XYZ file of N, CA and C in Angstrom:
396
model
N 118.833 70.936 44.678
C 117.619 71.499 45.039
C 117.615 73.199 45.082
N 116.651 73.977 44.786
C 116.186 74.530 45.060
C 115.429 74.609 46.756
N 116.020 75.995 47.668
C 115.664 76.018 49.238
C 114.641 76.832 49.340
N 113.834 76.472 49.913
C 112.400 77.109 50.424
C 112.832 79.130 50.021
N 114.235 79.710 50.499
C 113.929 80.862 50.152
C 114.217 81.146 48.927
N 114.550 80.192 47.703
C 114.856 80.360 46.127
C 113.294 80.678 46.097
N 112.154 80.259 46.152
C 110.971 80.295 45.885
C 110.551 81.169 46.493
N 110.597 82.076 47.702
C 110.038 83.138 47.859
C 110.726 84.957 47.648
N 109.940 85.674 47.755
C 109.951 86.913 47.664
C 110.620 87.381 49.355
N 111.279 88.104 49.391
C 111.750 88.752 50.821
C 111.841 90.006 50.489
N 111.194 91.299 51.597
C 111.390 91.804 51.466
C 112.203 92.639 52.387
N 113.024 91.969 53.437
C 114.293 92.715 54.115
C 113.838 92.099 55.497
N 115.347 91.365 56.565
C 115.333 91.503 57.551
C 114.451 91.986 58.676
N 114.201 92.195 59.394
C 113.305 92.577 60.600
C 113.364 92.388 62.307
N 113.317 92.475 63.202
C 113.696 91.648 64.265
C 111.742 92.098 64.899
N 111.753 91.042 65.086
C 109.726 91.066 65.621
C 109.672 91.643 66.737
N 108.574 92.036 67.495
C 108.403 92.347 68.339
C 108.236 91.426 69.302
N 108.693 91.789 70.618
C 108.889 90.469 72.033
C 108.300 89.315 71.703
N 106.884 89.693 72.155
C 106.072 89.003 72.617
C 105.574 87.616 71.404
N 105.972 88.067 69.928
C 105.935 87.654 68.912
C 107.594 86.107 69.321
N 108.394 87.214 69.086
C 110.088 86.220 69.814
C 109.458 85.141 70.263
N 109.078 85.945 71.543
C 108.536 84.564 72.926
C 107.728 83.599 72.378
N 106.669 83.952 71.459
C 106.393 82.618 71.327
C 106.651 81.712 69.996
N 107.669 82.323 69.833
C 108.363 81.211 68.290
C 110.104 80.515 69.292
N 110.293 80.838 70.069
C 111.270 79.734 70.672
C 110.235 78.866 71.787
N 109.099 79.362 71.905
C 108.114 78.673 72.926
C 107.766 76.864 71.388
N 107.405 77.560 70.402
C 107.514 76.539 69.611
C 108.528 75.968 69.335
N 109.332 76.697 68.687
C 110.862 76.130 68.148
C 111.444 76.187 68.973
N 111.569 75.514 70.140
C 112.823 75.725 71.140
C 114.524 75.388 70.709
N 114.088 74.855 69.755
C 115.854 74.300 69.078
C 115.845 74.807 67.452
N 115.191 76.061 67.430
C 115.620 76.580 65.996
C 116.668 77.587 66.547
N 117.383 77.129 64.653
C 119.220 78.443 64.715
C 118.855 78.802 63.873
N 119.791 80.282 63.936
C 120.092 80.316 62.750
C 118.079 80.924 61.933
N 117.826 82.126 62.682
C 116.511 82.453 62.140
C 116.238 83.771 61.865
N 115.585 84.424 61.050
C 115.852 85.278 60.026
C 114.310 85.710 59.899
N 114.471 87.035 60.749
C 112.806 87.454 60.120
C 112.494 88.033 59.190
N 111.562 88.232 58.456
C 111.123 88.553 57.914
C 109.133 89.555 58.105
N 108.486 90.557 57.619
C 107.233 90.763 57.861
C 106.733 90.189 56.355
N 105.135 89.881 56.714
C 104.620 89.454 55.605
C 103.280 89.681 55.484
N 102.404 89.578 54.637
C 100.450 90.025 54.801
C 100.172 89.061 55.811
N 100.592 88.513 56.637
C 99.597 87.440 57.681
C 100.513 87.975 58.699
N 101.050 88.471 59.111
C 102.374 89.197 60.002
C 103.475 89.280 60.085
N 104.202 87.887 60.404
C 105.714 87.948 60.315
C 105.771 85.835 60.155
N 107.332 86.258 59.533
C 107.818 84.972 59.400
C 108.557 84.692 59.285
N 109.456 83.694 60.146
C 110.515 82.887 60.217
C 111.025 82.396 59.414
N 112.445 82.268 58.710
C 113.288 81.315 58.000
C 113.965 80.653 59.326
N 114.029 79.399 59.434
C 114.739 78.802 60.661
C 115.175 77.960 59.942
N 116.338 76.726 60.710
C 116.696 75.694 60.354
C 116.137 74.601 62.468
N 115.565 74.110 61.993
C 114.985 72.844 63.100
C 115.094 71.310 62.873
N 116.439 70.562 63.228
C 116.604 69.638 63.542
C 116.919 69.063 62.739
N 118.505 69.820 61.923
C 119.159 69.856 60.766
C 118.408 70.169 59.381
N 116.610 70.625 59.341
C 116.228 71.077 57.856
C 115.267 72.731 57.777
N 115.858 73.273 56.623
C 114.744 74.169 56.950
C 113.614 74.443 56.803
N 112.854 75.368 57.495
C 111.944 75.411 57.776
C 111.573 77.377 57.760
N 110.211 77.230 57.753
C 109.696 78.324 57.484
C 108.036 78.578 58.504
N 108.284 79.418 59.644
C 106.853 79.439 60.557
C 105.953 80.783 60.058
N 104.873 80.903 60.211
C 104.284 81.721 59.730
C 103.627 82.072 61.166
N 103.556 83.659 61.748
C 102.912 83.781 62.659
C 102.493 85.177 62.775
N 101.263 84.609 63.231
C 99.827 85.950 63.171
C 100.713 87.468 63.712
N 100.082 88.424 63.877
C 101.027 89.764 64.190
C 100.510 89.771 65.753
N 99.940 88.490 66.445
C 99.576 88.241 67.819
C 100.194 87.591 68.468
N 101.296 86.686 67.434
C 101.768 86.132 67.570
C 101.998 84.118 67.645
N 100.458 84.439 66.859
C 99.662 82.697 67.022
C 100.548 81.910 65.970
N 100.921 81.280 65.626
C 100.967 80.015 64.413
C 100.265 79.897 63.728
N 100.530 80.411 61.930
C 99.155 80.066 61.221
C 99.858 79.337 60.345
N 101.478 78.897 59.730
C 101.812 78.063 59.532
C 102.634 77.930 58.998
N 103.154 76.810 58.933
C 104.532 76.055 58.742
C 104.547 75.248 57.603
N 106.334 75.716 56.916
C 106.935 74.933 55.889
C 108.102 73.728 56.241
N 107.852 73.365 55.836
C 109.097 72.739 56.023
C 109.934 71.683 54.336
N 111.126 72.372 54.260
C 111.728 71.582 52.587
C 112.065 69.960 53.472
N 111.531 69.805 52.535
C 112.412 68.030 52.551
C 113.278 67.980 51.094
N 113.929 66.952 51.207
C 114.500 65.857 50.308
C 113.912 65.460 49.494
N 114.491 65.154 48.250
C 113.088 64.242 47.357
C 112.637 62.612 48.150
N 114.043 62.426 48.129
C 113.944 61.034 49.342
C 112.924 60.637 50.164
N 112.377 62.137 51.020
C 111.290 62.191 51.461
C 109.960 62.774 51.100
N 110.537 62.769 49.881
C 108.650 62.939 49.585
C 107.514 61.459 49.733
N 106.350 61.866 50.224
C 105.551 61.028 50.787
C 105.227 60.506 49.266
N 104.484 58.575 49.082
C 104.364 58.320 48.275
C 103.497 58.941 47.226
N 101.985 59.842 48.049
C 101.448 60.282 47.046
C 102.056 61.484 46.571
N 102.976 62.325 47.000
C 103.674 63.055 45.961
C 103.903 62.477 44.711
N 104.643 61.167 44.919
C 105.496 60.237 43.852
C 104.752 60.295 42.791
N 103.352 60.013 43.231
C 102.141 58.599 42.289
C 101.854 60.150 41.860
N 101.317 60.881 42.696
C 100.645 62.178 41.509
C 101.662 62.304 40.773
N 102.507 62.655 41.076
C 104.492 63.296 39.578
C 104.803 62.514 38.817
N 104.267 60.783 39.452
C 105.323 59.879 38.466
C 104.559 60.102 36.825
N 103.485 60.940 36.490
C 103.201 60.646 35.062
C 103.321 62.011 34.397
N 104.175 63.305 35.271
C 104.728 64.678 34.595
C 106.191 64.486 34.377
N 106.039 64.014 35.762
C 107.852 64.226 35.383
C 108.797 64.593 36.703
N 109.844 65.346 36.319
C 110.800 65.325 37.672
C 110.617 66.373 38.884
N 110.967 65.253 39.918
C 111.038 65.913 41.256
C 112.160 66.847 41.487
N 111.421 68.618 41.618
C 112.940 69.705 41.518
C 112.660 70.002 43.245
N 111.740 70.228 43.762
C 111.292 70.811 45.188
C 110.170 69.630 45.436
N 110.348 70.309 47.052
C 108.693 69.258 47.887
C 108.867 70.195 49.016
N 108.057 70.240 49.376
C 107.395 71.539 50.521
C 106.655 70.683 51.376
N 106.160 70.254 52.769
C 104.889 69.563 53.592
C 104.967 71.581 53.667
N 103.621 71.459 54.082
C 103.111 72.892 54.657
C 101.639 72.344 55.649
N 101.964 72.921 56.081
C 100.853 72.205 57.486
C 100.107 73.311 58.033
N 98.860 74.222 57.475
C 98.018 75.189 57.776
C 96.648 74.632 58.475
N 95.591 75.543 59.739
C 94.399 75.524 59.901
C 95.129 73.597 60.213
N 95.866 72.342 60.807
C 94.899 71.596 60.894
C 95.507 70.903 60.058
N 96.105 71.152 58.622
C 95.468 70.545 57.408
C 97.229 70.418 56.574
N 97.211 68.894 56.365
C 98.789 69.074 55.748
C 99.067 68.611 54.063
N 99.573 69.900 53.164
C 99.518 69.214 51.931
C 100.780 69.518 51.774
N 100.631 68.971 50.542
C 102.161 69.087 49.924
C 102.538 70.488 48.595
N 102.869 70.978 48.292
C 103.712 72.240 47.497
C 104.499 71.858 46.691
N 104.643 71.156 45.346
C 105.728 70.519 44.616
C 106.268 71.261 43.457
N 107.727 71.624 42.958
C 108.208 72.099 42.036
C 108.393 70.872 40.988
N 108.135 70.656 39.644
C 108.832 69.359 38.952
C 108.626 70.656 37.601
N 109.557 69.279 37.309
C 109.748 69.733 35.225
C 109.353 68.753 34.928
N 108.956 68.922 33.302
C 108.420 68.085 32.523
C 109.639 67.779 31.711
N 109.172 66.867 30.430
C 110.500 66.417 29.454
C 111.199 67.694 28.639
N 110.151 69.144 28.538
C 110.842 70.231 27.093
C 111.335 71.006 29.128
N 111.788 70.481 29.887
C 112.517 71.370 31.341
C 110.977 73.356 31.331
N 110.080 72.568 31.500
C 109.265 73.526 31.753
C 109.439 73.570 33.100
N 108.682 74.343 34.321
C 108.894 73.698 35.413
C 107.155 74.494 35.485
N 106.853 73.897 37.034
C 105.341 73.564 37.078
C 105.185 74.135 38.556
N 104.239 74.225 39.273
C 103.849 74.223 40.771
C 102.567 73.940 41.219
N 102.988 72.542 41.816
C 101.503 71.218 42.218
C 101.773 71.849 43.305
N 100.288 72.030 44.132
C 99.881 71.813 45.796
C 99.378 70.359 45.439
N 99.382 69.776 46.588
C 99.025 68.105 46.613
C 98.139 67.590 48.072
N 96.665 67.499 47.842
C 96.535 66.685 49.518
C 96.861 65.751 50.167
N 97.172 65.594 51.655
C 97.301 64.299 51.936
C 96.874 63.369 51.941
N 96.125 63.738 50.954
C 95.300 62.141 50.667
C 95.593 61.990 49.430
N 96.648 62.663 48.333
C 96.712 62.533 46.628
C 96.308 63.509 45.733
N 94.888 64.267 46.379
C 94.569 64.771 45.185
C 94.690 66.198 44.578
N 95.196 66.430 43.612
C 95.952 67.325 43.131
C 94.778 68.316 43.068
N 95.348 69.591 44.017
C 94.690 70.677 43.829
C 94.683 72.409 43.368
N 95.913 72.082 42.846
C 96.437 72.829 41.135
C 97.770 71.974 40.851
N 97.608 73.105 39.627
C 99.117 72.281 39.059
C 98.643 73.236 37.783
N 100.107 74.475 38.366
C 100.276 75.703 37.365
C 101.475 75.340 36.892
N 101.421 75.779 35.649
C 103.155 76.588 35.166
C 103.848 77.905 35.488
N 104.966 77.319 36.074
C 105.890 78.574 36.245
C 106.175 79.820 35.116
């Protein structure tokens, strides 16, 4: 299974401003192996929390904008599996929490081995479905 890091381009590790690091430490006190990057919204922390790989996006002022959690295929919620069932094989699933909403970003491949990325709402509505 691909990791979150395999799905995202990286510009280079940085050291965030202290107030951003402090905000992160308050939100994720048990985070380990944290790597920091700059992104369009501010800062991105890639880390492990409760033995799972996560990404937290923090704004330039340190507020939490989004989290991404890399799930194992067996952890994929039923709405993901129902949306995927007629299409093909699940390769990767990421739970995205942003603006109080949860969505699932999945990568799957069809029987011809073409890869696709799909965004599914928490209630199972397919928001996007594009070939990679």
